[in-house]
Coordinates of C-alpha atoms and ligand atoms in Angstrom, one line a residue:
M229 CA -21.5 -11.3 57.8
S230 CA -17.7 -11.3 57.3
E231 CA -17.9 -15.1 57.6
T232 CA -20.0 -15.5 54.7
V233 CA -18.4 -13.2 52.7
A234 CA -15.0 -14.7 53.6
G235 CA -17.2 -18.2 52.8
A236 CA -18.1 -16.6 49.2
V237 CA -14.7 -15.3 48.6
A238 CA -13.0 -19.1 49.5
E239 CA -15.3 -21.1 47.2
R240 CA -15.0 -19.0 44.4
F241 CA -11.2 -19.4 44.9
G242 CA -11.7 -22.9 44.5
E243 CA -13.1 -22.7 41.3
L244 CA -10.9 -20.6 40.1
Y245 CA -7.4 -22.8 41.5
G246 CA -9.0 -26.1 42.2
S247 CA -8.6 -26.2 45.5
G248 CA -9.4 -24.1 48.4
P249 CA -7.6 -20.8 50.1
E250 CA -4.8 -21.4 52.7
G251 CA -6.6 -17.8 54.4
V252 CA -9.1 -15.0 53.4
W253 CA -8.5 -11.4 54.7
A254 CA -10.0 -8.1 54.4
A255 CA -8.5 -4.7 54.5
P256 CA -10.8 -1.5 54.2
G257 CA -11.2 2.1 52.0
R258 CA -11.0 5.2 53.6
V259 CA -12.7 8.7 54.3
N260 CA -10.5 11.3 55.5
L261 CA -12.3 13.2 58.3
I262 CA -10.1 16.4 58.0
G263 CA -6.9 17.3 56.8
E264 CA -6.6 17.8 53.3
H265 CA -3.9 18.4 50.8
T266 CA -1.2 18.2 54.3
D267 CA 0.4 14.7 54.1
Y268 CA 2.7 16.2 51.2
N269 CA 3.6 19.1 53.8
D270 CA 4.7 17.1 56.4
G271 CA 1.3 17.9 58.2
F272 CA -1.3 16.0 60.0
V273 CA -4.5 13.8 59.1
M274 CA -7.6 11.7 59.8
P275 CA -8.8 9.2 58.0
F276 CA -11.4 6.8 59.4
A277 CA -11.5 3.2 57.9
L278 CA -15.0 2.1 55.7
P279 CA -16.9 -1.0 56.4
H280 CA -16.5 -1.4 52.9
T281 CA -13.3 -3.8 51.9
A282 CA -11.4 -5.4 49.7
V283 CA -11.4 -9.2 50.6
A284 CA -8.4 -11.7 49.5
A285 CA -8.4 -15.3 49.5
V286 CA -4.8 -16.4 49.3
S287 CA -2.5 -19.6 49.3
R288 CA 1.2 -19.8 48.6
R289 CA 3.1 -21.1 45.8
K290 CA 6.9 -22.2 45.7
D291 CA 7.8 -21.7 41.6
G292 CA 7.8 -17.8 41.5
L293 CA 4.5 -17.4 40.1
L294 CA 1.8 -14.8 40.9
R295 CA -1.7 -15.8 40.0
L296 CA -4.2 -13.0 40.3
H297 CA -7.5 -12.6 39.8
S298 CA -10.4 -9.9 40.9
A299 CA -14.5 -10.2 40.4
D300 CA -14.5 -6.8 39.9
V301 CA -12.8 -6.6 36.5
E302 CA -13.2 -8.3 33.0
G303 CA -10.9 -11.2 32.1
G304 CA -9.3 -14.0 33.5
V305 CA -6.4 -15.3 35.7
A306 CA -3.4 -13.3 35.5
R307 CA 0.1 -14.9 35.4
I308 CA 3.1 -12.5 36.5
R309 CA 6.8 -14.1 37.2
L310 CA 8.0 -12.5 40.0
D311 CA 11.7 -12.5 38.9
E312 CA 10.2 -10.5 35.9
A313 CA 8.0 -8.2 38.0
V314 CA 9.9 -4.4 37.8
P315 CA 8.6 -1.2 38.2
E316 CA 5.9 0.0 35.9
S317 CA 5.9 -3.3 34.1
D318 CA 2.4 -3.8 34.9
R319 CA 0.1 -1.2 33.3
D320 CA -3.5 -2.7 34.7
W321 CA -4.8 -3.6 38.4
T322 CA -2.3 -6.3 38.5
A323 CA 0.3 -3.5 39.2
Y324 CA -0.9 -3.4 42.7
P325 CA -0.9 -6.5 44.6
A326 CA 2.0 -7.4 42.0
G327 CA 3.9 -4.2 43.1
V328 CA 3.3 -5.7 47.0
A329 CA 4.8 -8.8 46.1
W330 CA 7.7 -6.9 44.3
A331 CA 8.5 -4.5 47.4
L332 CA 8.6 -7.9 49.7
R333 CA 11.1 -9.5 47.7
A334 CA 12.8 -5.6 47.4
A335 CA 12.9 -5.4 51.3
G336 CA 14.9 -9.2 51.0
H337 CA 11.8 -10.9 52.4
D338 CA 11.3 -14.7 51.2
V339 CA 7.9 -14.4 49.3
T340 CA 8.3 -17.5 46.7
G341 CA 4.9 -16.5 44.6
A342 CA 0.8 -16.8 45.6
D343 CA -2.7 -17.3 44.3
V344 CA -5.1 -14.6 45.0
H345 CA -8.7 -14.4 44.5
L346 CA -10.0 -10.7 45.2
E347 CA -13.3 -9.1 45.4
S348 CA -13.9 -5.5 46.8
T349 CA -16.7 -3.2 47.6
V350 CA -14.8 -0.4 47.7
P351 CA -15.7 1.8 44.7
A352 CA -13.1 2.5 42.9
G353 CA -11.9 6.1 42.2
A354 CA -14.1 7.6 43.9
G355 CA -11.7 9.0 46.5
L356 CA -12.2 5.9 49.0
S357 CA -9.0 4.5 48.6
S358 CA -9.9 1.2 46.8
S359 CA -6.3 0.8 45.8
A360 CA -4.7 1.0 48.9
A361 CA -7.4 -1.6 50.1
L362 CA -5.9 -3.8 47.7
E363 CA -2.5 -3.6 48.3
V364 CA -3.0 -4.0 52.3
V365 CA -5.0 -6.9 52.0
V366 CA -2.6 -8.6 49.4
A367 CA 0.3 -7.4 52.0
L368 CA -1.0 -8.7 55.0
A369 CA -2.1 -12.3 53.5
L370 CA 1.3 -12.5 52.0
N371 CA 2.8 -11.3 55.5
D372 CA 0.8 -14.3 57.6
L373 CA 1.4 -17.0 55.1
F374 CA 4.9 -16.3 55.1
G375 CA 5.9 -15.3 58.6
L376 CA 7.1 -11.7 57.8
G377 CA 6.4 -10.3 60.8
L378 CA 5.5 -6.8 59.6
S379 CA 3.6 -4.6 61.7
G380 CA 0.6 -2.3 60.6
S381 CA 2.6 0.9 59.9
G382 CA 5.2 -1.6 58.9
L383 CA 2.8 -3.0 56.0
A384 CA 1.6 0.5 55.5
R385 CA 5.2 2.1 54.5
L386 CA 5.5 -0.7 52.0
C387 CA 2.2 -0.4 50.4
R388 CA 3.1 3.2 49.6
H389 CA 6.4 2.0 48.6
A390 CA 4.4 -0.4 45.9
E391 CA 2.2 2.3 44.9
N392 CA 5.2 4.9 44.6
A393 CA 7.7 3.2 42.9
Y394 CA 6.1 0.0 41.4
V395 CA 2.3 1.6 40.1
G396 CA 4.3 4.6 39.5
A397 CA 1.8 7.2 41.6
P398 CA 3.0 9.5 43.6
V399 CA 0.5 9.0 47.0
G400 CA 1.7 9.6 50.7
I401 CA 1.2 7.4 53.5
M402 CA -2.7 8.0 54.7
D403 CA -4.3 5.8 52.9
Q404 CA -2.0 2.6 53.3
T405 CA -2.1 3.8 57.0
A406 CA -5.9 4.1 57.3
S407 CA -6.4 0.7 56.0
A408 CA -3.8 -1.2 57.8
C409 CA -4.4 0.6 60.9
C410 CA -7.7 2.1 61.7
R411 CA -9.7 0.9 64.9
A412 CA -13.8 0.4 64.8
G413 CA -15.4 3.7 66.3
H414 CA -12.4 5.7 66.2
A415 CA -10.7 8.0 63.6
L416 CA -6.9 8.0 63.3
F417 CA -5.0 11.2 63.9
L418 CA -1.7 10.2 62.1
D419 CA 1.6 12.9 61.5
T420 CA 2.6 12.3 58.3
R421 CA 6.2 13.4 59.6
D422 CA 7.2 11.1 62.1
L423 CA 4.3 8.6 61.4
S424 CA 3.0 9.1 65.1
R425 CA -0.5 7.9 65.6
Q426 CA -3.1 8.5 67.7
Q427 CA -6.8 6.4 67.7
I428 CA -9.5 9.2 68.7
P429 CA -13.1 7.9 69.8
F430 CA -15.5 8.5 67.0
D431 CA -18.5 6.8 67.6
L432 CA -20.9 8.4 65.7
A433 CA -24.2 6.1 66.5
A434 CA -23.3 6.4 70.1
E435 CA -24.2 9.9 69.5
G436 CA -27.3 10.3 67.3
L437 CA -25.1 11.3 64.5
R438 CA -24.4 9.7 61.2
L439 CA -21.8 10.5 58.5
L440 CA -22.9 10.2 54.8
V441 CA -20.6 9.9 52.1
V442 CA -21.8 11.2 48.9
D443 CA -19.9 10.1 45.8
T444 CA -20.4 12.8 43.1
R445 CA -19.0 10.0 40.1
V446 CA -17.0 12.9 38.3
Q447 CA -13.3 12.9 38.4
H448 CA -12.5 16.0 36.2
S449 CA -9.7 15.1 33.8
H450 CA -7.4 17.9 35.3
S451 CA -6.6 16.6 38.5
G452 CA -3.7 14.7 37.9
G453 CA -1.9 18.2 36.7
E454 CA -3.7 20.2 39.2
Y455 CA -2.4 18.0 42.2
G456 CA 1.3 18.6 41.0
K457 CA 0.5 21.7 40.3
R458 CA -0.6 22.4 44.5
R459 CA 2.5 20.2 45.1
A460 CA 4.9 21.9 43.2
G461 CA 3.5 25.3 45.0
C462 CA 3.6 24.2 48.5
E463 CA 7.4 22.9 48.0
R464 CA 8.4 26.6 46.7
A465 CA 6.2 28.6 49.5
A466 CA 8.5 26.1 51.8
A467 CA 11.7 27.1 50.4
L468 CA 10.6 30.5 50.0
L469 CA 9.8 30.6 53.8
G470 CA 13.3 28.7 54.6
V471 CA 10.9 25.7 56.0
D472 CA 11.4 22.0 55.0
A473 CA 7.7 21.9 54.9
L474 CA 4.3 23.9 55.4
R475 CA 4.2 21.5 58.3
D476 CA 6.7 24.1 60.2
V477 CA 4.7 27.1 60.1
A478 CA 2.9 27.4 63.0
H479 CA -0.7 28.6 62.9
G480 CA 0.3 31.3 64.9
E481 CA 2.9 32.3 62.8
L482 CA 0.2 32.3 59.6
D483 CA 0.5 36.0 59.1
V484 CA 4.2 36.9 59.3
A485 CA 4.2 34.0 57.0
L486 CA 1.7 35.7 54.2
D487 CA 3.8 38.9 54.6
R488 CA 6.7 37.1 53.9
L489 CA 5.3 35.8 50.7
G490 CA 4.5 39.5 49.6
G491 CA 3.0 39.2 46.2
E492 CA 3.3 35.5 45.5
E493 CA -0.9 35.7 46.1
E494 CA -0.7 32.0 44.6
L495 CA 1.5 31.1 47.1
R496 CA 0.2 32.7 49.9
R497 CA -3.5 30.9 48.9
L498 CA -1.2 27.6 49.2
V499 CA 0.6 28.3 52.4
R500 CA -2.7 29.8 54.2
H501 CA -4.4 26.7 53.3
V502 CA -2.6 24.0 54.6
V503 CA -1.7 25.9 58.0
T504 CA -5.2 26.4 59.1
E505 CA -5.5 22.8 57.7
N506 CA -2.9 21.5 59.9
H507 CA -4.8 23.5 62.8
R508 CA -8.4 22.2 61.7
V509 CA -6.9 18.9 62.1
E510 CA -5.8 19.8 65.9
Q511 CA -8.8 21.2 66.7
V512 CA -11.3 18.3 65.2
A513 CA -9.1 15.8 67.7
E514 CA -9.7 18.0 70.4
L515 CA -13.2 18.4 70.1
L516 CA -13.7 14.2 69.7
D517 CA -11.3 13.7 72.6
S518 CA -13.8 16.0 74.7
G519 CA -17.0 14.0 73.7
G520 CA -18.2 17.2 70.8
T521 CA -18.8 15.7 67.9
R522 CA -21.7 18.3 66.6
A523 CA -19.1 21.0 67.1
I524 CA -16.9 19.1 64.3
G525 CA -19.7 20.2 61.9
P526 CA -18.5 24.0 61.5
V527 CA -14.9 22.9 61.1
L528 CA -15.7 20.8 58.8
V529 CA -17.6 23.9 56.4
E530 CA -14.2 25.3 57.2
G531 CA -12.2 23.4 56.0
H532 CA -14.3 23.3 52.4
A533 CA -14.2 26.8 52.1
S534 CA -10.4 26.7 52.4
L535 CA -9.8 24.0 49.7
R536 CA -12.4 25.4 46.9
D537 CA -11.1 29.8 47.8
D538 CA -7.6 28.9 48.7
F539 CA -6.5 25.8 47.5
R540 CA -9.3 25.9 44.7
I541 CA -9.8 21.8 43.7
S542 CA -13.1 22.1 44.2
C543 CA -15.7 21.5 41.8
A544 CA -19.6 22.5 41.2
E545 CA -20.8 19.1 41.9
L546 CA -18.8 19.1 45.2
D547 CA -19.5 22.7 46.2
L548 CA -23.7 21.2 45.3
V549 CA -23.1 18.9 47.6
V550 CA -22.4 20.8 50.6
D551 CA -24.4 24.1 50.0
T552 CA -27.2 21.8 49.4
A553 CA -26.6 19.6 52.5
L554 CA -26.5 22.2 55.2
A555 CA -29.3 24.1 53.9
A556 CA -31.0 21.1 54.5
G557 CA -30.1 21.1 58.0
A558 CA -26.8 19.1 58.1
L559 CA -24.1 20.2 61.1
G560 CA -20.6 20.1 58.8
A561 CA -20.0 18.8 55.5
R562 CA -17.1 19.1 52.8
M563 CA -15.3 17.5 49.8
T564 CA -13.1 14.7 50.6
G565 CA -9.7 13.6 48.9
G566 CA -7.7 15.1 45.8
G567 CA -10.3 17.3 45.0
F568 CA -12.0 18.0 40.9
G569 CA -14.5 15.5 42.0
G570 CA -14.4 12.1 43.8
S571 CA -16.5 12.2 47.0
A572 CA -18.0 14.8 50.0
I573 CA -19.0 14.0 53.8
V574 CA -21.9 14.9 55.4
L575 CA -22.2 14.7 59.3
V576 CA -25.8 14.7 59.8
E577 CA -28.3 13.9 62.9
V578 CA -29.6 10.4 62.3
G579 CA -33.3 11.8 61.7
D580 CA -31.9 14.4 59.2
V581 CA -30.6 11.6 56.7
A582 CA -33.9 10.9 54.8
A583 CA -34.7 14.9 54.2
V584 CA -30.6 15.7 53.3
T585 CA -30.1 12.5 50.8
R586 CA -33.2 13.7 49.1
A587 CA -32.5 17.4 49.0
V588 CA -28.5 16.2 47.6
E589 CA -30.6 13.9 45.2
E590 CA -32.7 16.5 43.9
A591 CA -30.4 19.1 43.8
F592 CA -27.9 17.0 41.4
T593 CA -31.1 16.3 39.4
A594 CA -32.2 19.6 39.1
A595 CA -28.4 20.4 37.7
S596 CA -28.7 17.7 35.3
F597 CA -25.6 16.2 37.0
R598 CA -25.6 12.7 37.1
A599 CA -26.8 10.7 40.0
P600 CA -25.1 10.8 42.9
R601 CA -24.2 7.7 45.2
V602 CA -24.6 8.0 49.0
C603 CA -23.4 5.3 51.5
E604 CA -23.4 5.8 55.5
A605 CA -19.8 5.5 56.5
V606 CA -19.6 3.5 59.8
P607 CA -16.1 4.0 61.5
S608 CA -14.8 0.8 60.9
A609 CA -11.8 -2.0 61.4
G610 CA -8.9 -2.0 59.6
A611 CA -6.7 -5.1 57.7
V612 CA -7.8 -8.6 59.4
R613 CA -7.5 -11.9 58.6
L614 CA -11.1 -13.5 58.2
R615 CA -10.6 -17.0 58.3
Ligands
ADP110 P1 -9.0 5.5 44.5 O1 -7.5 4.4 45.5 O2 -9.4 6.8 45.1 O3 -10.1 3.9 44.5 P2 -7.2 5.1 42.2 O4 -6.7 5.6 41.3 O5 -5.9 5.2 43.4 O6 -8.3 5.2 43.5 O7 -7.7 3.7 42.4 C1 -8.4 2.3 41.6 C2 -7.4 1.5 41.0 O8 -7.7 0.2 41.5 C3 -8.7 1.0 39.6 O9 -8.7 1.5 38.5 C4 -8.2 -0.7 39.7 O10 -6.7 -0.4 38.9 C5 -7.5 -0.7 40.7 N1 -8.7 -1.7 41.7 C6 -9.5 -0.8 42.8 N2 -10.3 -1.7 43.0 C7 -10.4 -3.0 42.5 C8 -11.0 -4.7 42.3 N3 -11.7 -4.6 43.0 N4 -10.0 -5.3 41.1 C9 -9.5 -5.0 40.5 N5 -8.7 -3.5 40.6 C10 -8.7 -3.2 41.4
MG111 MG1 -5.8 5.5 45.4

């Protein structure tokens, strides 16, 4: 399967650039199983990689030129001179791959140019991290071709730096780490403070379970500003509590911390979400480790309620997916990603997939919402060289 994809992408590369690529690489999108809005609080997250990948065919150049083409974007081959590439100079999708080349060169690596052709099955803007897939696939290709010797987590840090400094998006480290470091059949427990990580067995199929991703296909326009407000609120709460980050408030100390915030109701809600969410990541890790995958269902539901009621970043579409799926027999469901749209995840028995999917689709029709896109998320491998 991946060999067929690699062959097709290589062939298209040959048509575009005149000769075959030196290699073909793939990097996946991701879903976050649990641990939402914990990353910028130095907390825990637990993503897993999707079977959906960005695939890149790449060859080296020696003349300082980066030529970029994506099958998924209108327009021809973009040409960027590496010595002219500076942060926020590219306003379109090319900023992601150009940012990676820029970050590598800024770190002292001798990257002298490349031809790149990309094709991705990660839906863009659905909260499934198409951007990290794009960055990581390009970073891994350049790492291999130029013999840079960077590890998976080294590539992840570099890609995050590219997205923060070059693209100008204040993202955390989760997406790039998931895309670079996940293992098939596992979820990745990541401590975003020290970047230590642990592969947690998460073999849904072996237990007769499925995890659905429901893309609501909405992104409410205020999401960016609301993200900034939540982040600033978390920082203010940490300062008032005298800790470096909300991660430092232990679950057992939550009530004391909330008392100390007194009448700051808004901050109390943010703190309650972050502290209980970190605890939920640890709970899910323990349950999965002991083979209790079905038992994570209620923890996912609690996580959704916390995001909806305390963090207040859900929306009608996401709530409808969760409520409908649970009523139709799902074991658990929650919104995933930054909020105000994007995707929800639903944990179901294999025999209930059809009924739950139908129920969600019918509920969207009845509410006059745009039809959602439902797919199955099989915990898949991180970035690899295909050929
Ligand atoms: P997400 O990462 O959640 O999908 P982002 O807004 O972070 O959403 O990234 C989406 C952006 O990534 C797109 O607007 C586009 O610039 C870029 N992108 C994603 N997939 C592709 C692709 N296949 N080809 C070109 N650009 C892509
Ligand atoms: Mg992104």
